[in-house]
Amino acid sequence: MSTTRWLDDDEMGAWLNLAQILMAMPAALDRQLREDTGIPHAYYQILATLSAADNRCLRMTELARAVGTTPSRLSHAVASLQQRGWLERRACPSDKRGQLACLTDAGMAVLEAAAPGHVAEVRRLIFDHLTPEDVARLRAVTAKLLPALQP
Amino acid sequence: MSTTRWLDDDEMGAWLNLAQILMAMPAALDRQLREDTGIPHAYYQILATLSAADNRCLRMTELARAVGTTPSRLSHAVASLQQRGWLERRACPSDKRGQLACLTDAGMAVLEAAAPGHVAEVRRLIFDHLTPEDVARLRAVTAKLLPALQP
DNA sequence: CCGAGGATGTTGAAACATCAACAACTGCGG
DNA sequence: CCGCAGTTGTTGATGTTTCAACATCCTCGG
């Protein structure tokens, strides 16, 4: 039982900023996407990740890791997206436990229609306010944070 | 109607990293706090913000802005925390519409008990992986992003 | 070959967030 | 003083996430 090492001023400042971003940024992204597509940002990311995959299909586990979500969350999300006809499940040929999530043509169409508005919102919320150096630093710092989040 | 300006490589890299963090970081923070206190991170932030305020009281609107949340979300959260006896509502003396959220002694005790574990988790997830320069850059970049999130 | 333990996904209930609608109040212009 | 527009905060319905429990299948040591 050691005594707590508290945050210094710089750390606290960074943390307060980051905490507010963690609160408000997903909400802002959700708002825009829901208006244009009816689905939240987490669902959009699933479609977007699938669209870039081989044959527009991914194993559930890989998809979960790529998007940064949990199996349960993904399972519910895929069920909802499947019901809209935007993706479908297939059995995994090599592993009978596995499930493949595959983007349908309808899902691809929704994605393509929503992409411009989404990119514009990402620019408005993030990149419009950053210099190229800021972007490079943001990329570097976030890259250092990711490993601790995926155990 | 202009043609979309897509993200370049550096922007896309930063965005993919950030998107994953926006997904997984709140989940990770929630996990730890829920185990120790039974409340999610968003609720903890409310208590923490109140603890630093004058008289441990804040107007709902100010509290919402400080935490980066919406009035509705805050209203539900405060109701839940009130039921646990960790804060209470009072009428605002200067404005009959207003409500003050005030941290109770019980709420303060919970906060103090949870703080060390929470700080340790924040260190484990974030600051353990960053140099002091990284922290300063993170603080600067996040500061640039906040204004666009609070309208 | 077989059985234990790990991996993969799903399910249902409870907690939390979002949205739209609303009630109550303020303050300002006429 | 009146009334109307804007502010403040709540509520309930709906959608999403979390957690725990579970079913199924793979792998590997014995």
mmCIF file of C-alpha atoms (C1' of nucleotides) in Angstrom:
data_model
loop_
_atom_site.group_PDB
_atom_site.id
_atom_site.type_symbol
_atom_site.label_atom_id
_atom_site.label_comp_id
_atom_site.label_asym_id
_atom_site.label_seq_id
_atom_site.Cartn_x
_atom_site.Cartn_y
_atom_site.Cartn_z
ATOM 1 C CA MET A 1 0.000 0.000 0.000
ATOM 2 C CA SER A 2 1.995 2.973 -1.219
ATOM 3 C CA THR A 3 0.948 6.605 -0.997
ATOM 4 C CA THR A 4 -0.787 7.949 -4.060
ATOM 5 C CA ARG A 5 1.232 9.801 -6.652
ATOM 6 C CA TRP A 6 -1.108 12.621 -7.667
ATOM 7 C CA LEU A 7 -1.104 14.415 -10.988
ATOM 8 C CA ASP A 8 1.074 17.489 -11.376
ATOM 9 C CA ASP A 9 -0.245 20.683 -12.951
ATOM 10 C CA ASP A 10 0.594 19.770 -16.520
ATOM 11 C CA GLU A 11 -0.794 16.271 -16.165
ATOM 12 C CA MET A 12 -3.948 17.542 -14.524
ATOM 13 C CA GLY A 13 -4.455 20.114 -17.240
ATOM 14 C CA ALA A 14 -4.023 17.520 -19.952
ATOM 15 C CA TRP A 15 -6.287 15.113 -18.126
ATOM 16 C CA LEU A 16 -9.109 17.590 -17.592
ATOM 17 C CA ASN A 17 -9.007 18.502 -21.272
ATOM 18 C CA LEU A 18 -8.932 14.893 -22.337
ATOM 19 C CA ALA A 19 -11.741 13.923 -19.988
ATOM 20 C CA GLN A 20 -13.972 16.593 -21.459
ATOM 21 C CA ILE A 21 -13.130 15.406 -24.949
ATOM 22 C CA LEU A 22 -13.911 11.814 -24.024
ATOM 23 C CA MET A 23 -17.320 13.013 -22.859
ATOM 24 C CA ALA A 24 -18.314 15.401 -25.594
ATOM 25 C CA MET A 25 -16.597 14.134 -28.737
ATOM 26 C CA PRO A 26 -18.513 10.853 -29.106
ATOM 27 C CA ALA A 27 -21.728 12.729 -28.435
ATOM 28 C CA ALA A 28 -20.936 15.266 -31.139
ATOM 29 C CA LEU A 29 -20.009 12.581 -33.661
ATOM 30 C CA ASP A 30 -23.143 10.637 -32.819
ATOM 31 C CA ARG A 31 -25.362 13.642 -33.339
ATOM 32 C CA GLN A 32 -24.231 14.278 -36.864
ATOM 33 C CA LEU A 33 -24.265 10.647 -37.970
ATOM 34 C CA ARG A 34 -27.627 9.910 -36.424
ATOM 35 C CA GLU A 35 -29.162 12.769 -38.280
ATOM 36 C CA ASP A 36 -27.721 11.642 -41.603
ATOM 37 C CA THR A 37 -27.913 7.874 -41.230
ATOM 38 C CA GLY A 38 -29.841 6.948 -38.100
ATOM 39 C CA ILE A 39 -26.933 5.066 -36.570
ATOM 40 C CA PRO A 40 -24.408 6.174 -33.950
ATOM 41 C CA HIS A 41 -20.709 6.606 -34.546
ATOM 42 C CA ALA A 42 -19.814 3.221 -33.097
ATOM 43 C CA TYR A 43 -21.993 1.540 -35.711
ATOM 44 C CA TYR A 44 -20.612 3.659 -38.511
ATOM 45 C CA GLN A 45 -17.103 2.591 -37.585
ATOM 46 C CA ILE A 46 -18.132 -1.023 -37.956
ATOM 47 C CA LEU A 47 -19.368 -0.414 -41.478
ATOM 48 C CA ALA A 48 -16.303 1.645 -42.341
ATOM 49 C CA THR A 49 -13.909 -1.002 -41.043
ATOM 50 C CA LEU A 50 -15.665 -3.726 -42.991
ATOM 51 C CA SER A 51 -15.591 -1.665 -46.178
ATOM 52 C CA ALA A 52 -11.799 -1.646 -46.057
ATOM 53 C CA ALA A 53 -11.451 -5.364 -45.372
ATOM 54 C CA ASP A 54 -10.811 -8.206 -47.786
ATOM 55 C CA ASN A 55 -14.049 -9.176 -49.439
ATOM 56 C CA ARG A 56 -15.756 -6.727 -47.063
ATOM 57 C CA CYS A 57 -15.813 -9.451 -44.416
ATOM 58 C CA LEU A 58 -14.166 -9.786 -41.017
ATOM 59 C CA ARG A 59 -14.262 -12.196 -38.142
ATOM 60 C CA MET A 60 -16.125 -10.785 -35.150
ATOM 61 C CA THR A 61 -13.041 -10.813 -32.958
ATOM 62 C CA GLU A 62 -10.866 -9.029 -35.496
ATOM 63 C CA LEU A 63 -13.606 -6.510 -36.099
ATOM 64 C CA ALA A 64 -13.922 -5.891 -32.375
ATOM 65 C CA ARG A 65 -10.202 -5.330 -32.039
ATOM 66 C CA ALA A 66 -10.020 -3.047 -35.053
ATOM 67 C CA VAL A 67 -12.854 -0.877 -33.803
ATOM 68 C CA GLY A 68 -11.762 -0.987 -30.166
ATOM 69 C CA THR A 69 -14.916 -2.504 -28.739
ATOM 70 C CA THR A 70 -15.992 -5.545 -26.750
ATOM 71 C CA PRO A 71 -17.449 -8.788 -28.121
ATOM 72 C CA SER A 72 -20.802 -8.194 -26.475
ATOM 73 C CA ARG A 73 -21.154 -4.667 -27.702
ATOM 74 C CA LEU A 74 -20.221 -5.759 -31.189
ATOM 75 C CA SER A 75 -22.686 -8.599 -31.115
ATOM 76 C CA HIS A 76 -25.578 -6.293 -30.309
ATOM 77 C CA ALA A 77 -24.420 -3.727 -32.835
ATOM 78 C CA VAL A 78 -24.105 -6.301 -35.611
ATOM 79 C CA ALA A 79 -27.586 -7.597 -34.826
ATOM 80 C CA SER A 80 -28.974 -4.104 -35.191
ATOM 81 C CA LEU A 81 -27.095 -3.435 -38.429
ATOM 82 C CA GLN A 82 -28.124 -6.801 -39.795
ATOM 83 C CA GLN A 83 -31.755 -5.994 -39.170
ATOM 84 C CA ARG A 84 -31.363 -2.907 -41.333
ATOM 85 C CA GLY A 85 -29.889 -5.088 -44.050
ATOM 86 C CA TRP A 86 -26.559 -3.287 -44.031
ATOM 87 C CA LEU A 87 -24.482 -6.322 -43.176
ATOM 88 C CA GLU A 88 -24.972 -10.055 -42.845
ATOM 89 C CA ARG A 89 -23.437 -12.872 -40.859
ATOM 90 C CA ARG A 90 -21.828 -15.895 -42.406
ATOM 91 C CA ALA A 91 -20.280 -18.978 -40.871
ATOM 92 C CA CYS A 92 -16.505 -18.989 -40.706
ATOM 93 C CA PRO A 93 -15.197 -21.777 -42.959
ATOM 94 C CA SER A 94 -12.100 -22.551 -40.902
ATOM 95 C CA ASP A 95 -13.578 -22.362 -37.412
ATOM 96 C CA LYS A 96 -17.079 -23.466 -36.565
ATOM 97 C CA ARG A 97 -17.243 -21.079 -33.620
ATOM 98 C CA GLY A 98 -16.452 -18.131 -35.807
ATOM 99 C CA GLN A 99 -18.829 -15.677 -37.385
ATOM 100 C CA LEU A 100 -18.042 -13.427 -40.295
ATOM 101 C CA ALA A 101 -19.642 -10.019 -40.515
ATOM 102 C CA CYS A 102 -19.975 -9.007 -44.165
ATOM 103 C CA LEU A 103 -20.969 -5.626 -45.495
ATOM 104 C CA THR A 104 -23.865 -5.778 -47.963
ATOM 105 C CA ASP A 105 -24.284 -3.566 -51.017
ATOM 106 C CA ALA A 106 -26.961 -1.649 -49.168
ATOM 107 C CA GLY A 107 -24.554 -1.087 -46.289
ATOM 108 C CA MET A 108 -21.855 0.072 -48.677
ATOM 109 C CA ALA A 109 -24.275 2.505 -50.255
ATOM 110 C CA VAL A 110 -25.233 3.975 -46.884
ATOM 111 C CA LEU A 111 -21.582 4.294 -46.000
ATOM 112 C CA GLU A 112 -20.708 6.088 -49.218
ATOM 113 C CA ALA A 113 -23.618 8.432 -48.832
ATOM 114 C CA ALA A 114 -22.682 9.264 -45.240
ATOM 115 C CA ALA A 115 -18.925 9.513 -45.652
ATOM 116 C CA PRO A 116 -18.665 13.094 -46.958
ATOM 117 C CA GLY A 117 -20.771 14.522 -44.153
ATOM 118 C CA HIS A 118 -18.897 12.504 -41.587
ATOM 119 C CA VAL A 119 -15.485 13.567 -42.839
ATOM 120 C CA ALA A 120 -16.646 17.165 -42.839
ATOM 121 C CA GLU A 121 -17.721 16.817 -39.207
ATOM 122 C CA VAL A 122 -14.408 15.221 -38.245
ATOM 123 C CA ARG A 123 -12.641 18.140 -39.896
ATOM 124 C CA ARG A 124 -14.861 20.664 -38.197
ATOM 125 C CA LEU A 125 -14.343 19.103 -34.788
ATOM 126 C CA ILE A 126 -10.683 18.213 -35.060
ATOM 127 C CA PHE A 127 -8.450 18.955 -38.003
ATOM 128 C CA ASP A 128 -9.678 22.450 -38.747
ATOM 129 C CA HIS A 129 -8.130 23.509 -35.458
ATOM 130 C CA LEU A 130 -4.762 21.797 -35.840
ATOM 131 C CA THR A 131 -1.582 22.559 -37.768
ATOM 132 C CA PRO A 132 0.182 19.720 -39.590
ATOM 133 C CA GLU A 133 2.661 19.596 -36.698
ATOM 134 C CA ASP A 134 -0.218 19.256 -34.251
ATOM 135 C CA VAL A 135 -1.605 16.368 -36.283
ATOM 136 C CA ALA A 136 1.742 14.598 -36.285
ATOM 137 C CA ARG A 137 2.043 15.048 -32.517
ATOM 138 C CA LEU A 138 -1.503 13.913 -31.935
ATOM 139 C CA ARG A 139 -0.841 10.836 -33.991
ATOM 140 C CA ALA A 140 2.351 10.074 -32.095
ATOM 141 C CA VAL A 141 0.836 10.576 -28.658
ATOM 142 C CA THR A 142 -2.295 8.546 -29.402
ATOM 143 C CA ALA A 143 -0.133 5.770 -30.781
ATOM 144 C CA LYS A 144 1.597 5.555 -27.408
ATOM 145 C CA LEU A 145 -1.711 5.269 -25.579
ATOM 146 C CA LEU A 146 -3.279 2.518 -27.645
ATOM 147 C CA PRO A 147 -1.246 -0.503 -26.464
ATOM 148 C CA ALA A 148 -2.384 -0.103 -22.854
ATOM 149 C CA LEU A 149 -6.006 -0.153 -23.973
ATOM 150 C CA GLN A 150 -6.057 -3.487 -25.780
ATOM 151 C CA PRO A 151 -5.229 -6.200 -23.258
ATOM 152 C CA MET B 1 -21.934 21.611 -52.825
ATOM 153 C CA SER B 2 -18.158 21.175 -52.958
ATOM 154 C CA THR B 3 -16.278 17.933 -53.428
ATOM 155 C CA THR B 4 -15.201 16.258 -50.226
ATOM 156 C CA ARG B 5 -11.749 16.958 -48.864
ATOM 157 C CA TRP B 6 -10.646 13.571 -47.589
ATOM 158 C CA LEU B 7 -8.136 12.955 -44.837
ATOM 159 C CA ASP B 8 -4.480 12.616 -45.771
ATOM 160 C CA ASP B 9 -2.320 9.818 -44.378
ATOM 161 C CA ASP B 10 -1.240 11.637 -41.260
ATOM 162 C CA GLU B 11 -4.731 12.837 -40.495
ATOM 163 C CA MET B 12 -6.196 9.407 -41.088
ATOM 164 C CA GLY B 13 -3.605 7.811 -38.829
ATOM 165 C CA ALA B 14 -4.304 10.284 -36.076
ATOM 166 C CA TRP B 15 -8.045 9.882 -36.531
ATOM 167 C CA LEU B 16 -8.000 6.084 -36.439
ATOM 168 C CA ASN B 17 -5.955 6.185 -33.251
ATOM 169 C CA LEU B 18 -8.200 8.774 -31.692
ATOM 170 C CA ALA B 19 -11.372 6.945 -32.673
ATOM 171 C CA GLN B 20 -10.138 3.806 -30.981
ATOM 172 C CA ILE B 21 -9.283 5.783 -27.877
ATOM 173 C CA LEU B 22 -12.706 7.405 -27.844
ATOM 174 C CA MET B 23 -14.195 3.920 -27.898
ATOM 175 C CA ALA B 24 -12.026 2.074 -25.444
ATOM 176 C CA MET B 25 -10.844 4.688 -22.949
ATOM 177 C CA PRO B 26 -14.217 5.483 -21.383
ATOM 178 C CA ALA B 27 -14.917 1.775 -21.156
ATOM 179 C CA ALA B 28 -11.626 1.168 -19.372
ATOM 180 C CA LEU B 29 -12.163 4.033 -16.944
ATOM 181 C CA ASP B 30 -15.700 2.859 -16.265
ATOM 182 C CA ARG B 31 -14.564 -0.660 -15.512
ATOM 183 C CA GLN B 32 -12.181 0.368 -12.772
ATOM 184 C CA LEU B 33 -14.478 2.905 -11.145
ATOM 185 C CA ARG B 34 -17.505 0.650 -11.235
ATOM 186 C CA GLU B 35 -15.605 -2.043 -9.462
ATOM 187 C CA ASP B 36 -14.445 0.325 -6.726
ATOM 188 C CA THR B 37 -17.472 2.576 -6.374
ATOM 189 C CA GLY B 38 -20.369 1.240 -8.402
ATOM 190 C CA ILE B 39 -20.634 4.356 -10.541
ATOM 191 C CA PRO B 40 -19.329 5.040 -14.041
ATOM 192 C CA HIS B 41 -16.680 7.580 -14.896
ATOM 193 C CA ALA B 42 -19.177 10.227 -15.995
ATOM 194 C CA TYR B 43 -20.734 10.160 -12.542
ATOM 195 C CA TYR B 44 -17.383 10.259 -10.800
ATOM 196 C CA GLN B 45 -16.489 13.394 -12.719
ATOM 197 C CA ILE B 46 -19.599 15.073 -11.418
ATOM 198 C CA LEU B 47 -18.611 14.345 -7.839
ATOM 199 C CA ALA B 48 -15.019 15.394 -8.488
ATOM 200 C CA THR B 49 -16.048 18.671 -10.082
ATOM 201 C CA LEU B 50 -18.371 19.495 -7.219
ATOM 202 C CA SER B 51 -15.676 18.736 -4.665
ATOM 203 C CA ALA B 52 -13.528 21.487 -6.143
ATOM 204 C CA ALA B 53 -16.317 24.077 -6.282
ATOM 205 C CA ASP B 54 -17.167 26.815 -3.811
ATOM 206 C CA ASN B 55 -19.155 25.343 -0.972
ATOM 207 C CA ARG B 56 -19.186 22.080 -2.959
ATOM 208 C CA CYS B 57 -22.178 23.397 -4.898
ATOM 209 C CA LEU B 58 -22.702 24.253 -8.558
ATOM 210 C CA ARG B 59 -25.558 25.297 -10.744
ATOM 211 C CA MET B 60 -26.658 22.503 -13.077
ATOM 212 C CA THR B 61 -25.707 24.408 -16.197
ATOM 213 C CA GLU B 62 -22.226 25.263 -14.940
ATOM 214 C CA LEU B 63 -21.728 21.699 -13.817
ATOM 215 C CA ALA B 64 -22.785 20.421 -17.227
ATOM 216 C CA ARG B 65 -20.361 22.731 -18.971
ATOM 217 C CA ALA B 66 -17.485 21.877 -16.644
ATOM 218 C CA VAL B 67 -17.954 18.162 -17.147
ATOM 219 C CA GLY B 68 -18.711 18.416 -20.853
ATOM 220 C CA THR B 69 -22.140 16.857 -20.786
ATOM 221 C CA THR B 70 -25.719 17.739 -21.714
ATOM 222 C CA PRO B 71 -28.441 19.028 -19.387
ATOM 223 C CA SER B 72 -30.530 15.914 -19.813
ATOM 224 C CA ARG B 73 -27.686 13.525 -19.166
ATOM 225 C CA LEU B 74 -26.717 15.513 -16.098
ATOM 226 C CA SER B 75 -30.248 15.559 -14.802
ATOM 227 C CA HIS B 76 -30.501 11.783 -14.918
ATOM 228 C CA ALA B 77 -27.053 11.385 -13.405
ATOM 229 C CA VAL B 78 -27.776 13.756 -10.546
ATOM 230 C CA ALA B 79 -31.006 11.911 -9.809
ATOM 231 C CA SER B 80 -29.090 8.662 -9.553
ATOM 232 C CA LEU B 81 -26.367 10.147 -7.343
ATOM 233 C CA GLN B 82 -28.947 11.834 -5.166
ATOM 234 C CA GLN B 83 -30.673 8.526 -4.570
ATOM 235 C CA ARG B 84 -27.400 7.149 -3.259
ATOM 236 C CA GLY B 85 -27.167 10.107 -0.913
ATOM 237 C CA TRP B 86 -23.941 11.379 -2.458
ATOM 238 C CA LEU B 87 -25.288 14.758 -3.446
ATOM 239 C CA GLU B 88 -28.427 16.780 -2.941
ATOM 240 C CA ARG B 89 -30.337 19.416 -4.850
ATOM 241 C CA ARG B 90 -31.091 22.853 -3.503
ATOM 242 C CA ALA B 91 -33.029 25.748 -4.922
ATOM 243 C CA CYS B 92 -30.948 28.513 -6.413
ATOM 244 C CA PRO B 93 -31.470 31.673 -4.357
ATOM 245 C CA SER B 94 -31.006 34.118 -7.216
ATOM 246 C CA ASP B 95 -32.972 32.313 -9.927
ATOM 247 C CA LYS B 96 -36.069 30.275 -9.229
ATOM 248 C CA ARG B 97 -35.474 28.124 -12.299
ATOM 249 C CA GLY B 98 -32.045 27.174 -11.083
ATOM 250 C CA GLN B 99 -31.013 24.063 -9.221
ATOM 251 C CA LEU B 100 -27.843 23.664 -7.206
ATOM 252 C CA ALA B 101 -26.175 20.292 -7.010
ATOM 253 C CA CYS B 102 -24.318 19.991 -3.705
ATOM 254 C CA LEU B 103 -21.905 17.268 -2.699
ATOM 255 C CA THR B 104 -22.806 15.643 0.628
ATOM 256 C CA ASP B 105 -20.339 14.397 3.221
ATOM 257 C CA ALA B 106 -21.117 10.865 2.160
ATOM 258 C CA GLY B 107 -20.355 11.782 -1.438
ATOM 259 C CA MET B 108 -17.098 13.403 -0.407
ATOM 260 C CA ALA B 109 -16.130 10.287 1.506
ATOM 261 C CA VAL B 110 -16.807 8.066 -1.495
ATOM 262 C CA LEU B 111 -14.791 10.380 -3.672
ATOM 263 C CA GLU B 112 -11.819 10.400 -1.326
ATOM 264 C CA ALA B 113 -11.901 6.655 -1.027
ATOM 265 C CA ALA B 114 -12.021 6.191 -4.795
ATOM 266 C CA ALA B 115 -9.534 8.863 -5.803
ATOM 267 C CA PRO B 116 -6.278 6.926 -5.299
ATOM 268 C CA GLY B 117 -7.440 3.969 -7.359
ATOM 269 C CA HIS B 118 -8.768 6.239 -10.048
ATOM 270 C CA VAL B 119 -5.579 8.270 -10.285
ATOM 271 C CA ALA B 120 -3.594 5.059 -10.480
ATOM 272 C CA GLU B 121 -5.763 3.895 -13.379
ATOM 273 C CA VAL B 122 -5.372 7.216 -15.179
ATOM 274 C CA ARG B 123 -1.623 6.882 -14.780
ATOM 275 C CA ARG B 124 -1.642 3.298 -15.973
ATOM 276 C CA LEU B 125 -3.719 4.140 -19.038
ATOM 277 C CA ILE B 126 -2.177 7.468 -19.945
ATOM 278 C CA PHE B 127 0.704 9.125 -18.169
ATOM 279 C CA ASP B 128 2.838 6.054 -17.632
ATOM 280 C CA HIS B 129 3.336 5.946 -21.384
ATOM 281 C CA LEU B 130 4.134 9.610 -21.935
ATOM 282 C CA THR B 131 7.194 11.770 -21.428
ATOM 283 C CA PRO B 132 6.771 15.235 -19.924
ATOM 284 C CA GLU B 133 7.056 16.663 -23.444
ATOM 285 C CA ASP B 134 4.284 14.365 -24.608
ATOM 286 C CA VAL B 135 2.104 15.558 -21.753
ATOM 287 C CA ALA B 136 2.685 19.186 -22.648
ATOM 288 C CA ARG B 137 1.852 18.483 -26.290
ATOM 289 C CA LEU B 138 -1.228 16.512 -25.370
ATOM 290 C CA ARG B 139 -2.390 19.349 -23.198
ATOM 291 C CA ALA B 140 -1.791 21.892 -25.957
ATOM 292 C CA VAL B 141 -3.521 19.870 -28.651
ATOM 293 C CA THR B 142 -6.544 19.009 -26.513
ATOM 294 C CA ALA B 143 -6.866 22.653 -25.549
ATOM 295 C CA LYS B 144 -7.235 23.511 -29.222
ATOM 296 C CA LEU B 145 -9.999 20.943 -29.682
ATOM 297 C CA LEU B 146 -12.193 21.944 -26.764
ATOM 298 C CA PRO B 147 -13.679 25.201 -28.070
ATOM 299 C CA ALA B 148 -15.329 23.514 -31.053
ATOM 300 C CA LEU B 149 -17.029 21.046 -28.712
ATOM 301 C CA GLN B 150 -18.873 23.482 -26.446
ATOM 302 C CA PRO B 151 -21.369 25.411 -28.527
ATOM 303 C "C1'" DC C 1 -8.468 -40.213 -28.482
ATOM 304 C "C1'" DC C 2 -10.419 -37.755 -24.820
ATOM 305 C "C1'" DG C 3 -11.115 -34.462 -21.589
ATOM 306 C "C1'" DA C 4 -9.918 -29.990 -19.412
ATOM 307 C "C1'" DG C 5 -9.253 -25.437 -20.222
ATOM 308 C "C1'" DG C 6 -9.215 -21.660 -23.310
ATOM 309 C "C1'" DA C 7 -11.318 -19.118 -27.102
ATOM 310 C "C1'" DT C 8 -15.419 -17.351 -29.588
ATOM 311 C "C1'" DG C 9 -19.902 -15.381 -29.692
ATOM 312 C "C1'" DT C 10 -24.525 -14.796 -28.014
ATOM 313 C "C1'" DT C 11 -28.252 -13.651 -24.837
ATOM 314 C "C1'" DG C 12 -31.222 -11.102 -21.385
ATOM 315 C "C1'" DA C 13 -31.633 -7.910 -17.714
ATOM 316 C "C1'" DA C 14 -30.271 -3.745 -15.829
ATOM 317 C "C1'" DA C 15 -27.939 0.647 -16.262
ATOM 318 C "C1'" DC C 16 -27.052 4.531 -18.928
ATOM 319 C "C1'" DA C 17 -27.602 8.022 -22.907
ATOM 320 C "C1'" DT C 18 -30.327 10.470 -26.298
ATOM 321 C "C1'" DC C 19 -34.067 12.942 -28.095
ATOM 322 C "C1'" DA C 20 -38.279 15.482 -28.141
ATOM 323 C "C1'" DA C 21 -41.641 17.514 -25.508
ATOM 324 C "C1'" DC C 22 -42.628 20.027 -21.756
ATOM 325 C "C1'" DA C 23 -43.049 23.123 -17.407
ATOM 326 C "C1'" DA C 24 -41.395 26.966 -14.990
ATOM 327 C "C1'" DC C 25 -39.115 31.051 -14.845
ATOM 328 C "C1'" DT C 26 -36.436 35.425 -16.476
ATOM 329 C "C1'" DG C 27 -35.865 39.640 -18.756
ATOM 330 C "C1'" DC C 28 -36.690 42.731 -22.228
ATOM 331 C "C1'" DG C 29 -39.367 45.521 -25.631
ATOM 332 C "C1'" DG C 30 -43.451 47.751 -26.257
ATOM 333 C "C1'" DC D 1 -47.088 46.206 -16.714
ATOM 334 C "C1'" DC D 2 -47.795 42.788 -20.210
ATOM 335 C "C1'" DG D 3 -46.439 39.342 -22.988
ATOM 336 C "C1'" DC D 4 -43.233 36.935 -25.750
ATOM 337 C "C1'" DA D 5 -38.825 35.028 -26.687
ATOM 338 C "C1'" DG D 6 -35.149 32.767 -24.639
ATOM 339 C "C1'" DT D 7 -33.129 30.202 -20.595
ATOM 340 C "C1'" DT D 8 -33.137 26.423 -17.285
ATOM 341 C "C1'" DG D 9 -34.027 22.057 -16.014
ATOM 342 C "C1'" DT D 10 -36.913 17.738 -15.952
ATOM 343 C "C1'" DT D 11 -39.389 13.749 -17.774
ATOM 344 C "C1'" DG D 12 -40.491 9.498 -20.357
ATOM 345 C "C1'" DA D 13 -39.856 6.700 -24.406
ATOM 346 C "C1'" DT D 14 -36.501 4.668 -27.144
ATOM 347 C "C1'" DG D 15 -31.995 2.983 -28.267
ATOM 348 C "C1'" DT D 16 -27.431 1.532 -26.781
ATOM 349 C "C1'" DT D 17 -23.998 -0.431 -23.577
ATOM 350 C "C1'" DT D 18 -22.612 -3.288 -19.785
ATOM 351 C "C1'" DC D 19 -22.274 -7.311 -17.089
ATOM 352 C "C1'" DA D 20 -22.821 -12.075 -15.980
ATOM 353 C "C1'" DA D 21 -24.069 -16.371 -17.526
ATOM 354 C "C1'" DC D 22 -24.042 -19.463 -21.014
ATOM 355 C "C1'" DA D 23 -23.449 -22.570 -25.304
ATOM 356 C "C1'" DT D 24 -20.355 -24.092 -28.649
ATOM 357 C "C1'" DC D 25 -16.138 -25.286 -30.460
ATOM 358 C "C1'" DC D 26 -10.955 -25.627 -30.713
ATOM 359 C "C1'" DT D 27 -6.375 -27.228 -28.810
ATOM 360 C "C1'" DC D 28 -3.267 -29.674 -26.514
ATOM 361 C "C1'" DG D 29 -1.371 -32.640 -22.926
ATOM 362 C "C1'" DG D 30 -1.717 -37.079 -21.295
#
